[in-house]
Tab-separated table of C-alpha atoms and ligand atoms in Angstrom:
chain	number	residue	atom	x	y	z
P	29	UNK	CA	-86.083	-85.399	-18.361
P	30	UNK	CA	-88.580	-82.868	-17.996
P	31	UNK	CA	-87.884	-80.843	-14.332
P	32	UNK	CA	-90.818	-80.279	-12.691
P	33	UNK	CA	-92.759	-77.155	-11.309
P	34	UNK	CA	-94.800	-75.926	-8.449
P	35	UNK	CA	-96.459	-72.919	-9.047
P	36	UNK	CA	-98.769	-71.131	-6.277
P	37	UNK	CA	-101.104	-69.023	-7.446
P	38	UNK	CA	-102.540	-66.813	-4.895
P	39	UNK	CA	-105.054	-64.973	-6.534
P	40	UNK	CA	-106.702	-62.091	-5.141
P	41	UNK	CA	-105.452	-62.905	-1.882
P	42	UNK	CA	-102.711	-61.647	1.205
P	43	UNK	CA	-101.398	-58.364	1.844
P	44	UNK	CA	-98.172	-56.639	1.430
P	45	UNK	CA	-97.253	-57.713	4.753
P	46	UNK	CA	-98.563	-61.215	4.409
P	47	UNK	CA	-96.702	-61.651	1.180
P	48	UNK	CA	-93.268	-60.779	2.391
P	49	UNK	CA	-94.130	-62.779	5.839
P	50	UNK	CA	-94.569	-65.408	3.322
P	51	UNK	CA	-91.512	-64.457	1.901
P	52	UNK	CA	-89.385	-64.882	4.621
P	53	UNK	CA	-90.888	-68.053	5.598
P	54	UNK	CA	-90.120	-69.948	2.302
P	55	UNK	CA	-86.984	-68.690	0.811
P	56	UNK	CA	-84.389	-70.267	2.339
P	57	UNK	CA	-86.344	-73.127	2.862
P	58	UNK	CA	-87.098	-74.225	-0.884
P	59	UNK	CA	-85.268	-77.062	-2.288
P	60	UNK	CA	-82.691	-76.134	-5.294
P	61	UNK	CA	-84.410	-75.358	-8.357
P	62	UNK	CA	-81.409	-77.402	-10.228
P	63	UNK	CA	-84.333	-80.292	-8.662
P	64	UNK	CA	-87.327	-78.663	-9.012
P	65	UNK	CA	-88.981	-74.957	-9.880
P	66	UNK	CA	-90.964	-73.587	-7.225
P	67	UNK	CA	-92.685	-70.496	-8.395
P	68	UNK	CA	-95.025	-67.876	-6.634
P	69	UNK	CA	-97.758	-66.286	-8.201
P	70	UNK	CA	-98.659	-63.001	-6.653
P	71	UNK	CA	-100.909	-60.941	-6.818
P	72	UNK	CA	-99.617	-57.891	-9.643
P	73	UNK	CA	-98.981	-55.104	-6.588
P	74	UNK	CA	-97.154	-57.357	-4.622
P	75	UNK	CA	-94.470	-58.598	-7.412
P	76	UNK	CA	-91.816	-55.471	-7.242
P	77	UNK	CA	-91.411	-55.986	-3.211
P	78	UNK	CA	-91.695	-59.462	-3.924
P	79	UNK	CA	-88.961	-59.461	-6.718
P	80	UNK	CA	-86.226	-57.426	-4.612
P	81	UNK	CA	-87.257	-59.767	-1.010
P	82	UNK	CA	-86.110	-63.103	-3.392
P	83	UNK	CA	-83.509	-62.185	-5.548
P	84	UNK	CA	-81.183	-64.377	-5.990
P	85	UNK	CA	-82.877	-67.683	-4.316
P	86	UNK	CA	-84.508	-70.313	-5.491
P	87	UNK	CA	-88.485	-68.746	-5.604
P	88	UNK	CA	-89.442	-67.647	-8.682
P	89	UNK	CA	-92.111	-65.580	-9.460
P	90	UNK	CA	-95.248	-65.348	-11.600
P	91	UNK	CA	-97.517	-62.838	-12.522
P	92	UNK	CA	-101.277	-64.055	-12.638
P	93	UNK	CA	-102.159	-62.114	-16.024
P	94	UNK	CA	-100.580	-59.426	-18.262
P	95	UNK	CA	-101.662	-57.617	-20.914
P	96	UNK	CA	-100.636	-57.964	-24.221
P	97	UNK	CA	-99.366	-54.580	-25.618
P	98	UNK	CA	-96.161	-53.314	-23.742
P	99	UNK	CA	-97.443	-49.960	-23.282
P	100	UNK	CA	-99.970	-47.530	-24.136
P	101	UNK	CA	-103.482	-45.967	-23.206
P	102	UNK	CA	-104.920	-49.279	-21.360
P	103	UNK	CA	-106.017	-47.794	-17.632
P	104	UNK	CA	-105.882	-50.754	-15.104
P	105	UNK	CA	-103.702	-53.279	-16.965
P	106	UNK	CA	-100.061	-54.518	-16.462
P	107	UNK	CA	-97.492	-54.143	-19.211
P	108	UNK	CA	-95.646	-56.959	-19.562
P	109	UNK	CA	-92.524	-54.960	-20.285
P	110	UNK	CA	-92.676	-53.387	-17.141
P	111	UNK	CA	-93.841	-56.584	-15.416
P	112	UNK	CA	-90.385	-58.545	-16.926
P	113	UNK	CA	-88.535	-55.447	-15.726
P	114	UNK	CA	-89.012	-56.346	-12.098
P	115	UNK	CA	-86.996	-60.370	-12.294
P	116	UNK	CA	-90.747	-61.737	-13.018
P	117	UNK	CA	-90.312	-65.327	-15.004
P	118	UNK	CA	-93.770	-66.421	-15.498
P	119	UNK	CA	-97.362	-65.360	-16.184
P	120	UNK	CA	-99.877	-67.058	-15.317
P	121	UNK	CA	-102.513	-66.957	-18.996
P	122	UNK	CA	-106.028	-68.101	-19.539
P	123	UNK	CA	-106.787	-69.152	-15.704
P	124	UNK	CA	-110.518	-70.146	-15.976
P	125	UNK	CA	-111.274	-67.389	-13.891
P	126	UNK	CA	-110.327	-64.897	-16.157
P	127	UNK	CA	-111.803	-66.641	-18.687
P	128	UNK	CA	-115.216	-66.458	-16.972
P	129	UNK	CA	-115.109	-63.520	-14.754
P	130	UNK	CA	-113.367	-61.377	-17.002
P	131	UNK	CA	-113.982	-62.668	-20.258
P	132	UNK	CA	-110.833	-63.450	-21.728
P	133	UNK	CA	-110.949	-65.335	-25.512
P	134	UNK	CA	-108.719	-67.455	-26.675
P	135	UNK	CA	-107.315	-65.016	-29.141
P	136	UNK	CA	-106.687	-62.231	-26.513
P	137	UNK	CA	-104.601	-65.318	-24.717
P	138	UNK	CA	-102.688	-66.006	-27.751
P	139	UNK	CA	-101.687	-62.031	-27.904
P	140	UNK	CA	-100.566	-62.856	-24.193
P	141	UNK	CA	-98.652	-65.601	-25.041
P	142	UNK	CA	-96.306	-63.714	-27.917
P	143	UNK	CA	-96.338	-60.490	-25.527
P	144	UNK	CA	-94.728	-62.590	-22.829
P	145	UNK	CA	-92.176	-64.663	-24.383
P	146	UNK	CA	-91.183	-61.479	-26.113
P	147	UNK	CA	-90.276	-60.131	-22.813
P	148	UNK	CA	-88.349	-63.212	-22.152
P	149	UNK	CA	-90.831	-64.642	-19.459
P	150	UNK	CA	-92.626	-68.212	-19.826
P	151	UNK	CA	-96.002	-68.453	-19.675
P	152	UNK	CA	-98.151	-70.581	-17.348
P	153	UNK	CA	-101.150	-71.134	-19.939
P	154	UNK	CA	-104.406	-72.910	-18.405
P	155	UNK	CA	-106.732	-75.011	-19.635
P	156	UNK	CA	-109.682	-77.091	-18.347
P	157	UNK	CA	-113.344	-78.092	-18.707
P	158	UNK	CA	-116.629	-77.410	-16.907
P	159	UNK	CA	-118.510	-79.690	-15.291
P	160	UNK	CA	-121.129	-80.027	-17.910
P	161	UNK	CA	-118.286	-80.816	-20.429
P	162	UNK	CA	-117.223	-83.318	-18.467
P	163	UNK	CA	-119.763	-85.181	-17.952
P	164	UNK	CA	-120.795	-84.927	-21.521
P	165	UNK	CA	-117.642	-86.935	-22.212
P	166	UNK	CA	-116.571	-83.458	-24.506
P	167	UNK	CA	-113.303	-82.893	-22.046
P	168	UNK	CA	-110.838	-83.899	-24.776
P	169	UNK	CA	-112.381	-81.933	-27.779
P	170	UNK	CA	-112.371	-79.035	-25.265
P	171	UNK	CA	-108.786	-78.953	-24.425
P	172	UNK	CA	-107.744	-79.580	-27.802
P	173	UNK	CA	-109.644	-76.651	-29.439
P	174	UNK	CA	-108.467	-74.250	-26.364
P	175	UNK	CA	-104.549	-75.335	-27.294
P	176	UNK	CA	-104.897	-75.263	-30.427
P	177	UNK	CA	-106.208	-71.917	-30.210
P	178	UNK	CA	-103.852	-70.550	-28.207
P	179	UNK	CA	-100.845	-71.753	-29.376
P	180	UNK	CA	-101.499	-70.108	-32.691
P	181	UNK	CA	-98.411	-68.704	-34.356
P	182	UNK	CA	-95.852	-69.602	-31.420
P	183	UNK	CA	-92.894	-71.352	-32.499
P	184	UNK	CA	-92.029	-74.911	-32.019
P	185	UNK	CA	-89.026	-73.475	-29.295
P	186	UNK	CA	-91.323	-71.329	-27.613
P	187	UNK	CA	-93.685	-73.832	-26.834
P	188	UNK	CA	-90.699	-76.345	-25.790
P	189	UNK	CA	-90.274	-73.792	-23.260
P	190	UNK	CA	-93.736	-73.032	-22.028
P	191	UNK	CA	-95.790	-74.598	-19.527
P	192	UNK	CA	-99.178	-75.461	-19.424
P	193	UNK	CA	-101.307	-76.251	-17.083
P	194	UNK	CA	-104.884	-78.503	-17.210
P	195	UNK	CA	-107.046	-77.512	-14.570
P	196	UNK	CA	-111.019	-79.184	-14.537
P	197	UNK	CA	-113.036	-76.133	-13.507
P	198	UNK	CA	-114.860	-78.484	-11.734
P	199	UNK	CA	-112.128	-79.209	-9.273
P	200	UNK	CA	-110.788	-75.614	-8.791
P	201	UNK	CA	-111.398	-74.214	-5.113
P	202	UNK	CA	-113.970	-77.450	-4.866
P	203	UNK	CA	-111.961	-79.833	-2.790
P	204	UNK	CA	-113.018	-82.084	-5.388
P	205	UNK	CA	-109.448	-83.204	-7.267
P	206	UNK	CA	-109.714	-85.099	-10.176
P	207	UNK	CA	-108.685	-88.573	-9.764
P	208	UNK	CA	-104.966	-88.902	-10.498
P	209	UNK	CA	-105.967	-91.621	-13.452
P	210	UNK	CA	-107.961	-88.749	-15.552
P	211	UNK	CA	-105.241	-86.001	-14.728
P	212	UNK	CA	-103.083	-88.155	-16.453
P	213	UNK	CA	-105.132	-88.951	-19.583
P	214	UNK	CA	-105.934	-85.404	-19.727
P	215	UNK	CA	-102.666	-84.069	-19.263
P	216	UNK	CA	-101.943	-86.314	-22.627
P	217	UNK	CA	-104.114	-85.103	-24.344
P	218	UNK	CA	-102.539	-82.038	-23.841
P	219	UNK	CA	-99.380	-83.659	-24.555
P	220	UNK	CA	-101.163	-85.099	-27.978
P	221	UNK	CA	-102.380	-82.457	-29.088
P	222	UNK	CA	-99.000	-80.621	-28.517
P	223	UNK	CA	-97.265	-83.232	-30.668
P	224	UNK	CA	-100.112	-83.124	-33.322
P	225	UNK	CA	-99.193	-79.485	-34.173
P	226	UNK	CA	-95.157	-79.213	-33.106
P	227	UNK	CA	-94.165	-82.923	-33.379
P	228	UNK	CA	-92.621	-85.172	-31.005
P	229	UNK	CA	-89.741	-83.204	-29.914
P	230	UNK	CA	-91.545	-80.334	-28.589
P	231	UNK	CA	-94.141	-82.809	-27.003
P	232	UNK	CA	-91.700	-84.390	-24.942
P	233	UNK	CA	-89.958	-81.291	-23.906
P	234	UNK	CA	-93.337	-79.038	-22.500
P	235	UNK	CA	-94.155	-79.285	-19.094
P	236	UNK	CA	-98.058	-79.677	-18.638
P	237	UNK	CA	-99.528	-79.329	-14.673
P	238	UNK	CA	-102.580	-80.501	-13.464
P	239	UNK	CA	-104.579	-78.056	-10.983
P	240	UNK	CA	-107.656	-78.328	-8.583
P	241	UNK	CA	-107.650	-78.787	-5.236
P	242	UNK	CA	-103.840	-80.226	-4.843
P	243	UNK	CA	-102.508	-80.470	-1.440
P	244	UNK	CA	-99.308	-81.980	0.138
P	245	UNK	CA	-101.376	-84.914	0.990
P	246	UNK	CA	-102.148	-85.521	-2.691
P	247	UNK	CA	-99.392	-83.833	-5.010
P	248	UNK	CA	-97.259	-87.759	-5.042
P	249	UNK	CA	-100.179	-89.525	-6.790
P	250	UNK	CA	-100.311	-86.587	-9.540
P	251	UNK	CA	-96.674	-86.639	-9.988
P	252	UNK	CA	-95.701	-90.303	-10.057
P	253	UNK	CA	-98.305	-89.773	-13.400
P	254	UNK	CA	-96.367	-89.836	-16.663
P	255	UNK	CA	-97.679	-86.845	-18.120
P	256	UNK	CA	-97.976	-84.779	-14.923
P	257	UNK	CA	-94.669	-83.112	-14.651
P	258	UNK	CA	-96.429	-80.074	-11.818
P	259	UNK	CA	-99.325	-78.749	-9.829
P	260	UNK	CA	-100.755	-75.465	-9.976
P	261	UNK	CA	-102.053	-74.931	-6.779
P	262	UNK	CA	-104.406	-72.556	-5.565
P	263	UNK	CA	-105.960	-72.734	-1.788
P	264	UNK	CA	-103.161	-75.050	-0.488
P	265	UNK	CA	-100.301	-72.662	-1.608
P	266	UNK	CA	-101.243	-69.518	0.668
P	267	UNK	CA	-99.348	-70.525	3.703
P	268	UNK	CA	-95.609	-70.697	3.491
P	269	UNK	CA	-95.705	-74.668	5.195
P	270	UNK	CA	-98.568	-76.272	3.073
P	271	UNK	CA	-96.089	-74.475	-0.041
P	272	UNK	CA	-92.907	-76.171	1.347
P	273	UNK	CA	-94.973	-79.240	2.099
P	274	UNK	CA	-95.744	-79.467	-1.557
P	275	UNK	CA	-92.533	-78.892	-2.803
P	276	UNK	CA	-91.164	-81.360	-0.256
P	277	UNK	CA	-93.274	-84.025	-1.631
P	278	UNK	CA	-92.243	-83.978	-5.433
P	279	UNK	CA	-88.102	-83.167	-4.744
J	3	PGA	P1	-107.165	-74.733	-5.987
J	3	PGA	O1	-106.950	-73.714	-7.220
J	3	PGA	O2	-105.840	-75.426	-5.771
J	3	PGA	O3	-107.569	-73.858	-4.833
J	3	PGA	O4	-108.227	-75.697	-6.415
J	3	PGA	C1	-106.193	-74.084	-8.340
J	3	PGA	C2	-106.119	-72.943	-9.329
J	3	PGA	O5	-107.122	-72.257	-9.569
J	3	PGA	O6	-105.044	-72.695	-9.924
């Protein structure tokens, strides 16, 4: 039985203030995470004040990128050593916004990917299509070439453990979800393709979100889905009720 997980991701959003308000707000409020994980994903500056506010409860952290040395002459990026150091989980990989904003390949990804897990966090790695994939009918080509990409060289534990999240760039920020029906299939496909390179075992043990424009009133129909086993939400995980909301819904 795979547990399931909410992960917020903030992006470049809040303030110090508004992050511990936030804080406050959720953390005794969560259900267990013996029942479900519910994870935050803050924004890099926040995640030390973040880390000490929620010790010991049941919201977890994420970062929403790393880099993928530990240390070194790399001005502006986060060491994942340093990021583990602070009770950080999860990082947040290959968001669709870093892919197209900042350019991110699948192979830098990958690095990610074995830079993180050998810090001892989890990764939260994304995938999705554009529009204009989508509508070519190319979506499940596309998702299988940007796993199989960026699983390269992980081990069949490591990606047991792992999450991964399919997110249509189409439906990110747009209000426009995709239909619970085709987060499903998708979500298979990334459970497919899983199974093509790690077998069955591993297949059945990785938990795969779906993410774009999930809110409280829609997070049931995703996760009464086989192969949806999370969200990863982005606009509707900023305030502390639509979060519990969400969390409420799938517990
Ligand atoms: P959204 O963002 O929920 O605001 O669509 C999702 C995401 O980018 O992770």
């Amino acid at each position: 039985m795979r547990k399931p997980i909410i992960a917020g991701n903030w992006k470049m959003n809040k303030t110090l203030a508004e992050a511990q308000s936030f804080a406050e707000a959720v953390k005794g409020n969560v259900p267990s995470n013996d029942v479900v994980d519910a994870v935050i994903g803050s924004p890099a500056l926040f995640l030390a004040p973040l880390a000490s506010n929620l010790e010991g409860t049941d919201v977890k952290l994420a970062a929403q990128n790393c880099y993928f040395e530990n240390a070194g002459a790399f001005t502006g990026e986060n060491s994942p050593a340093a990021i583990a150091d602070l009770g950080v989980q999860y990082v947040i990989i290959g968001h669709s916004e870093r892919r197209e904003y900042f350019h991110e390949t699948d192979e830098d990804i990958n690095k990610k990917a074995k830079a993180i897990f050998a810090n001892g966090m989890t990764p939260i790695f994304c995938c999705g299509e554009s529009l204009e994939t989508y509508e070519a009918g190319q979506t499940a080509e596309w998702i299988e070439g940007q796993i199989t990409n960026g699983l390269v060289d992980l081990t069949a534990e490591q990606v047991s453990s792992m999450v991964i999240a399919y997110e249509p760039i189409w439906a990110i920020g747009t209000g426009k979800s995709a239909d619970a029906n085709i987060a499903d299939e998708i979500c298979g496909v990334v459970r497919s393709t899983v199974e093509k390179l790690y077998g069955s075992d591993v297949a059945s043990k990785v938990r795969i979100q779906y993410g774009g424009s999930v809110k409280p009133e829609n997070i049931a129909e995703y996760m009464a889905k086989e192969n949806v086993d999370g969200a990863l939400v982005g606009g509707a995980s900023l305030e502390a009720e639509s979060f519990l909301a969400l969390l409420e819904a799938v517990k």
